[in-house]
Coordinates of C-alpha atoms and ligand atoms in Angstrom, one line a residue:
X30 CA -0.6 -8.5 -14.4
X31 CA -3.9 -7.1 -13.9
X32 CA -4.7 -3.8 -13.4
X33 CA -7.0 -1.2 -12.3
X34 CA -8.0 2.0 -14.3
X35 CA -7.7 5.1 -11.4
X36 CA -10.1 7.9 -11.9
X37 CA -7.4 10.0 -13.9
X38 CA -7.6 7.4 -15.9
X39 CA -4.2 5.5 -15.5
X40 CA -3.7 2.2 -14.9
X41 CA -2.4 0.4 -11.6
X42 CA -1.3 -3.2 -11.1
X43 CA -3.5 -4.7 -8.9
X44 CA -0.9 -6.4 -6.9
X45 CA 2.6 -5.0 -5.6
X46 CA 5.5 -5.5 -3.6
X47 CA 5.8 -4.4 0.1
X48 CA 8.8 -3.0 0.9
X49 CA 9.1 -2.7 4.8
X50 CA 11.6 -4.7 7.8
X51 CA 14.0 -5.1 4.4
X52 CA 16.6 -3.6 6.3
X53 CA 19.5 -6.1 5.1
X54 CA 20.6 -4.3 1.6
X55 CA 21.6 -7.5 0.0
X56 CA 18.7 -9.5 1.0
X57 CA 15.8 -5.7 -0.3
X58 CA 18.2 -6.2 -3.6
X59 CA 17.4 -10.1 -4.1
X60 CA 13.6 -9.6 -2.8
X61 CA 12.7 -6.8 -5.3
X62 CA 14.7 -8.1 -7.6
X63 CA 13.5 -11.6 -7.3
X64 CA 9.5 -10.1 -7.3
X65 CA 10.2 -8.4 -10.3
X66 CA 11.3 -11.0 -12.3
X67 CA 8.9 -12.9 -11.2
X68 CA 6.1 -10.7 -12.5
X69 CA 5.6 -8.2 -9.9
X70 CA 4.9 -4.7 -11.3
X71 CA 3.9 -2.5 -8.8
X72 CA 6.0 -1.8 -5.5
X73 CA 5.4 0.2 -2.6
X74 CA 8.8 2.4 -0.7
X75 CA 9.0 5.2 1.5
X76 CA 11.7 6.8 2.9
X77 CA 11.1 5.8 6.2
X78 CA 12.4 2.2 5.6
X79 CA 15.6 3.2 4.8
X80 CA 16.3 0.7 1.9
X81 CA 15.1 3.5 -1.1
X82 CA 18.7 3.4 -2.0
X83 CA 18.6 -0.5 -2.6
X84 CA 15.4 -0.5 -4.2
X85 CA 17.0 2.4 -6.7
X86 CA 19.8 -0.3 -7.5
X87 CA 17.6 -2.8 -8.2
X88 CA 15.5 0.0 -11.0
X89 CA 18.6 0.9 -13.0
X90 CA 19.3 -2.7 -13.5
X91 CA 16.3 -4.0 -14.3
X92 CA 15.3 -5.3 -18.0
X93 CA 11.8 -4.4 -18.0
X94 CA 11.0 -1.4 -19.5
X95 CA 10.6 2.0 -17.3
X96 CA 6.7 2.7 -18.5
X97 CA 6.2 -1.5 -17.4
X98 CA 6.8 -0.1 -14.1
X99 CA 4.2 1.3 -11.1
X100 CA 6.5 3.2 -8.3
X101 CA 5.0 4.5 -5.3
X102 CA 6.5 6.5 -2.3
X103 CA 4.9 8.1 0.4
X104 CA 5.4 11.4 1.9
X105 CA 5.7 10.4 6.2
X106 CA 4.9 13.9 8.6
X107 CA 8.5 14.6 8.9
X108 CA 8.3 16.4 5.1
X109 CA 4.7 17.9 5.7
X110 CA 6.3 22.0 6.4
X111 CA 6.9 24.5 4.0
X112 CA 8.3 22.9 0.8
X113 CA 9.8 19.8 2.9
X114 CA 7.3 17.5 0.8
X115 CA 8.5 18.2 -2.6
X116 CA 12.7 17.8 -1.8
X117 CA 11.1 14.9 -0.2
X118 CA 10.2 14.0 -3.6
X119 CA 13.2 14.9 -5.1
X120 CA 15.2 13.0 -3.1
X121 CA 13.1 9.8 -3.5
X122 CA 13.8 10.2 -7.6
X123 CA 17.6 10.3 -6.5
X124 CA 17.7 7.4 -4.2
X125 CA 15.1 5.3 -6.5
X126 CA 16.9 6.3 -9.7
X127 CA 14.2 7.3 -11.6
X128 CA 12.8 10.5 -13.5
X129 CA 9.2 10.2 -11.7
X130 CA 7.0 8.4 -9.3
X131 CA 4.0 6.8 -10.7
X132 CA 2.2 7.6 -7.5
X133 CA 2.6 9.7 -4.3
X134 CA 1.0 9.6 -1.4
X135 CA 0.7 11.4 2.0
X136 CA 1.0 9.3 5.0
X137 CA -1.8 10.6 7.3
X138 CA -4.2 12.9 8.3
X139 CA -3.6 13.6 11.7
X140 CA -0.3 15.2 11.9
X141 CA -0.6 19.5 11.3
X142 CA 0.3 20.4 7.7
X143 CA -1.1 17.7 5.2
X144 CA -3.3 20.3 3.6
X145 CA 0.0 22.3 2.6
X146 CA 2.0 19.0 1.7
X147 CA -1.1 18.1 -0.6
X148 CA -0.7 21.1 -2.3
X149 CA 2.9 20.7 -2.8
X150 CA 1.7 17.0 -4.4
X151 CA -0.3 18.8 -6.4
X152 CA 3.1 21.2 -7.8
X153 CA 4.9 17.7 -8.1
X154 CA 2.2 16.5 -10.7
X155 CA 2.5 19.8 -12.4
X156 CA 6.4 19.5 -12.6
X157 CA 6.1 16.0 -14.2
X158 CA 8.3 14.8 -11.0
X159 CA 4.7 12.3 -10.1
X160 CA 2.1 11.0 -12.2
X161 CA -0.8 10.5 -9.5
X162 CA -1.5 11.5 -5.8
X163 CA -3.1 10.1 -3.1
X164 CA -3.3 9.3 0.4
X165 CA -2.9 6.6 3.6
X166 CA -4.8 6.2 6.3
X167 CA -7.4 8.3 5.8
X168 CA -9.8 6.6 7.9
X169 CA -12.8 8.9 7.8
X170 CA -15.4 10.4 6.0
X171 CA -14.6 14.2 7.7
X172 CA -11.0 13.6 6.4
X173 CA -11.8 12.6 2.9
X174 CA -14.3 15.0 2.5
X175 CA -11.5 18.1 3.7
X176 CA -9.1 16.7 1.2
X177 CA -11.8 16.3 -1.8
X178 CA -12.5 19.9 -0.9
X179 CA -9.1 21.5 -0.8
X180 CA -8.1 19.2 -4.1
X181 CA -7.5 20.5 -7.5
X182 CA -6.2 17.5 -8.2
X183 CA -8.2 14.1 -6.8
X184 CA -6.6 11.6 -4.8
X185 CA -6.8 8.4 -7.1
X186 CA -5.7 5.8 -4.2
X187 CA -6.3 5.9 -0.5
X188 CA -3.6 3.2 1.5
X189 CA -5.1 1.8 4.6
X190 CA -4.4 -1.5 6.8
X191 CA -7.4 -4.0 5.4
X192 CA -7.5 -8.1 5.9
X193 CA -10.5 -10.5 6.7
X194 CA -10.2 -9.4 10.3
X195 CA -10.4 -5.7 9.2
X196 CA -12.2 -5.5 6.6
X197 CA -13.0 -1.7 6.0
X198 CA -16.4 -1.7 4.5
X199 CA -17.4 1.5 5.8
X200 CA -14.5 3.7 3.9
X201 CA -14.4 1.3 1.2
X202 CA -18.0 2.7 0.4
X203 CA -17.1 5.8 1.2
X204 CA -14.0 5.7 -1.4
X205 CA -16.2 3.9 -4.1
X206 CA -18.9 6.9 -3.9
X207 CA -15.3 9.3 -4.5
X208 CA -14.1 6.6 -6.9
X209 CA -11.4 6.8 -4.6
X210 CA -9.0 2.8 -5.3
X211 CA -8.8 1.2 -1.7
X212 CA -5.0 0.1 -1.5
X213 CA -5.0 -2.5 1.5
X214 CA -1.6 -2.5 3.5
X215 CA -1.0 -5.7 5.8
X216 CA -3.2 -7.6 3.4
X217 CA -2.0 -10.9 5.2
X218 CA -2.4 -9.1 8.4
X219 CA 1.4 -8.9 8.7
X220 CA 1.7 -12.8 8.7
X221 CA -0.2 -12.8 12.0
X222 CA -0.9 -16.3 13.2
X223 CA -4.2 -15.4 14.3
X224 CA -5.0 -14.7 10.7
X225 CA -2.9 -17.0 9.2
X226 CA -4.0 -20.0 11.4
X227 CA -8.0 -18.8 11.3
X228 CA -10.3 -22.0 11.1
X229 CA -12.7 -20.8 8.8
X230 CA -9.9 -19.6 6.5
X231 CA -8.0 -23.4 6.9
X232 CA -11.3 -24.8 5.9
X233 CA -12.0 -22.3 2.9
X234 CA -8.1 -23.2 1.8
X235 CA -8.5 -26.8 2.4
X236 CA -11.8 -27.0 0.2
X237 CA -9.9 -25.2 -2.6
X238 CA -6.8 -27.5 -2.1
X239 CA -4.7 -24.2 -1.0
X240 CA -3.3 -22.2 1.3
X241 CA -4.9 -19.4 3.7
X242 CA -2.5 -16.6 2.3
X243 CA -3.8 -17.1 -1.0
X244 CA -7.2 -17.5 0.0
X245 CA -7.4 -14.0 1.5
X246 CA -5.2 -12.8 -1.4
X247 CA -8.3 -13.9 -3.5
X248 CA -10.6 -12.3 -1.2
X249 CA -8.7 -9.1 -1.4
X250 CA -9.2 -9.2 -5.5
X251 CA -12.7 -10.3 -5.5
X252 CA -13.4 -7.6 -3.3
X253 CA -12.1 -5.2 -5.7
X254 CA -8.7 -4.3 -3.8
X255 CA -5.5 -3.4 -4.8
X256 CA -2.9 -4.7 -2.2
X257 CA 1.0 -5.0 -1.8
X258 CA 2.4 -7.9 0.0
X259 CA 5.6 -8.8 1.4
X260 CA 7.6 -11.8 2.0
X261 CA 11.2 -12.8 1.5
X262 CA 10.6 -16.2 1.0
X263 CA 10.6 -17.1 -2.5
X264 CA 8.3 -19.6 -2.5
X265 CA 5.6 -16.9 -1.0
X266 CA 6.8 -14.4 -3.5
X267 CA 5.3 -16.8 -6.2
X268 CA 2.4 -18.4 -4.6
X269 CA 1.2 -14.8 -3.9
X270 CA 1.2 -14.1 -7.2
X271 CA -0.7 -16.7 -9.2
X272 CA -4.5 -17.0 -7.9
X273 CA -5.8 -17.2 -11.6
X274 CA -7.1 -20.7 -10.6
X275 CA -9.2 -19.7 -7.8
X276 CA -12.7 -18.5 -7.2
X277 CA -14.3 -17.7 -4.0
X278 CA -17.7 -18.8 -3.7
X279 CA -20.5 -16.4 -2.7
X280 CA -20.7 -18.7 0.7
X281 CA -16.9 -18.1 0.8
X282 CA -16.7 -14.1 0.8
X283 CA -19.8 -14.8 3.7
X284 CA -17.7 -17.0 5.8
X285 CA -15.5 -14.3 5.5
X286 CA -17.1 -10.9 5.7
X287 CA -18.5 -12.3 9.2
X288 CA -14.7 -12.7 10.5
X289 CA -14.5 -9.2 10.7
X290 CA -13.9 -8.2 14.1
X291 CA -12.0 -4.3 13.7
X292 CA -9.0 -5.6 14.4
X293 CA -6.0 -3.8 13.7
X294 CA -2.0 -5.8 13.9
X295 CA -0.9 -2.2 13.5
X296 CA 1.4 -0.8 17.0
X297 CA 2.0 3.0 16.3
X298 CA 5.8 3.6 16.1
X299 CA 7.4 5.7 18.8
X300 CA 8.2 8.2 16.9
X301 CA 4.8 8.9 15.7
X302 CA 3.6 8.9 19.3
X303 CA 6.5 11.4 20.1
X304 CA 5.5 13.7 17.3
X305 CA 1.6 13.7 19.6
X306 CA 2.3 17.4 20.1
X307 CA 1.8 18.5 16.7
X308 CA -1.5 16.2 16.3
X309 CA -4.4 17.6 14.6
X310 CA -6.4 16.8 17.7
Ligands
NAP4 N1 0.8 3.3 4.5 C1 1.1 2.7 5.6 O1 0.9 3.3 6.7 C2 1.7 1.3 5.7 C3 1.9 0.7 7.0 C4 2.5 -0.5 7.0 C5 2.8 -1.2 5.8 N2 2.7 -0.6 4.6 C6 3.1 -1.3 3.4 O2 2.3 -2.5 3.3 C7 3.2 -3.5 2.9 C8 2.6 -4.8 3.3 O3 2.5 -5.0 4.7 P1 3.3 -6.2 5.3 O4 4.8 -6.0 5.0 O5 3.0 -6.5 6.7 O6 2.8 -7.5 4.4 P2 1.8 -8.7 4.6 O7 1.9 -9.3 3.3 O8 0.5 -8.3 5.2 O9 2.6 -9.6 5.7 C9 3.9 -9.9 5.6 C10 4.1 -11.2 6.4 O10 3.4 -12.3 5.8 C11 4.2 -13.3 5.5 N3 3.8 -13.9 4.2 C12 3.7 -13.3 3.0 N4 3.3 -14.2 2.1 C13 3.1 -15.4 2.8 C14 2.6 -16.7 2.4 N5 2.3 -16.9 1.1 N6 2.5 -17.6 3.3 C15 2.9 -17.4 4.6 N7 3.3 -16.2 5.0 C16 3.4 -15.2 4.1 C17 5.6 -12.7 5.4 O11 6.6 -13.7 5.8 P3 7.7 -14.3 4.8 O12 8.7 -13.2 4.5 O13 8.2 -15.5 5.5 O14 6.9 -14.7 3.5 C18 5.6 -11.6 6.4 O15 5.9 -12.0 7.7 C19 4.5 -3.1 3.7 O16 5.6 -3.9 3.3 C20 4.6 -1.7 3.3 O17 5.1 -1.5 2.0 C21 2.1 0.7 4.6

């Protein structure tokens, strides 16, 4: 698996498991533990998705070594007050049965109280409980330039939504002057058919006798991203890993940089919009 070296100096698998809508137990046990196996390193959880416990199962029982291993979680508003963020922490290690997290990482800037959760981040890294911090969604440069300034410890990865029809190019140079890694979320644009089905994609994957999903995978690593996909289907699971025979043209990443049109497949959850009292602004 290739990887990328994060400014502390760690290395990160460039390409990782999504974890969300694995409600079903049985079927988040078979999916991680199918990706896995299959050569995935890296995997993305929260607590928010409810299936930590699963995912935990799946760790303890696994045959690859513990250091072979990248585990993220994210820290969602609810644990943001007083020293929510590092039982939040603690309880992750519980539920994902393991001594530490590879990387934490706040969930967004516009809820009240990131600052203080940051710091407690910062006291996770210092108890050995996570190895590196860093954030989602932090979409602009006022917001990365307050958390670079209230950091002790710099964010090595911020998480955003990226794809061909979002493409991000304004933060990703903001995050390369930081040497901040972009992490795309919805790298396939959350299967979207509009992506999916794209003409210009169909005729890139037709000339390289292969599919759209890879195609914008290989986009996302020639673009220097890392990204964490998700599927269920095991044929996706290994198509979405092996791209080592492709390599987009320069007329290629054109095509594509001109598809993007700032569109987002993200809906904000109700309870995000019921917590709009407490928003920054
Ligand atoms: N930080 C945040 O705020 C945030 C927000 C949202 C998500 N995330 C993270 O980002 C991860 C990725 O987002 P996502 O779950 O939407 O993943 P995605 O990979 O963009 O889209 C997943 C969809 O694409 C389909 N798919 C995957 N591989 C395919 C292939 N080779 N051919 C055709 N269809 C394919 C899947 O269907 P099949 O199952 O049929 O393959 C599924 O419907 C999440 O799981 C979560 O961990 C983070």
């Amino acid at each position: 698996m290739d990887t990328v070296l994060l400014n502390n100096q760690i290395e990160m698998p460039i390409q990782g498991i999504g974890t969300k809508d694995l409600f079903d137990p049985d079927i988040c046990e078979q999916v991680v533990l199918f990706s896995f196996m299959n050569g995935y390193r890296l995997i993305d959880t929260t607590p928010s998705y409810h299936n930590q416990a699963s995912i935990g199962i799946v760790i303890s029982e696994l045959s690859i070594d513990r250091s072979e291993l990248f585990i993220t979680s994210r820290i969602s508003p609810f644990y943001y007050k007083k020293n929510r963020t590092l039982r939040c922490i603690e309880k992750t290690l519980k539920n994902l049965r393991t001594d530490y997290l590879d990387l934490a990482l706040l969930e967004t800037p516009i809820i009240k109280g990131w600052q203080n959760a940051w710091q407690q981040l910062e006291k996770a890294v210092e108890k050995g409980l996570v190895k590196s911090i860093g954030v989602c969604n932090f979409m602009t440069e006022k917001s990365l330039d307050e958390l670079c300034s209230i950091a002790n410890i710099k964010p090595v990865v911020d998480q955003i939504q990226c794809h061909p029809f979002l493409q991000q190019r304004h933060i990703q140079k903001k995050l390369n002057e930081k040497n901040i890694q972009l992490e795309a979320w919805y790298p396939l644009g959350h299967g979207h058919s509009l992506l999916l089905n794209n003409s210009v994609l169909m005729d890139i994957a037709t000339a390289h006798h292969t599919t759209v999903p890879q195609i914008i995978l290989k986009w996302h690593q020639q673009m220097g991203h890392v990204y964490i996909t998700k599927s269920s289907n095991p044929d996706h699971i290994q198509r979405n890993l092996h791209l080592d025979h492709l390599c987009l043209t320069p007329d290629d990443m054109k095509q594509i940089e001109a598809l993007d049109v700032s569109r987002s497949f993200y809906q904000i959850p109700e309870f995000v919009q019921k917590l709009e009292y407490s928003l920054v602004h």
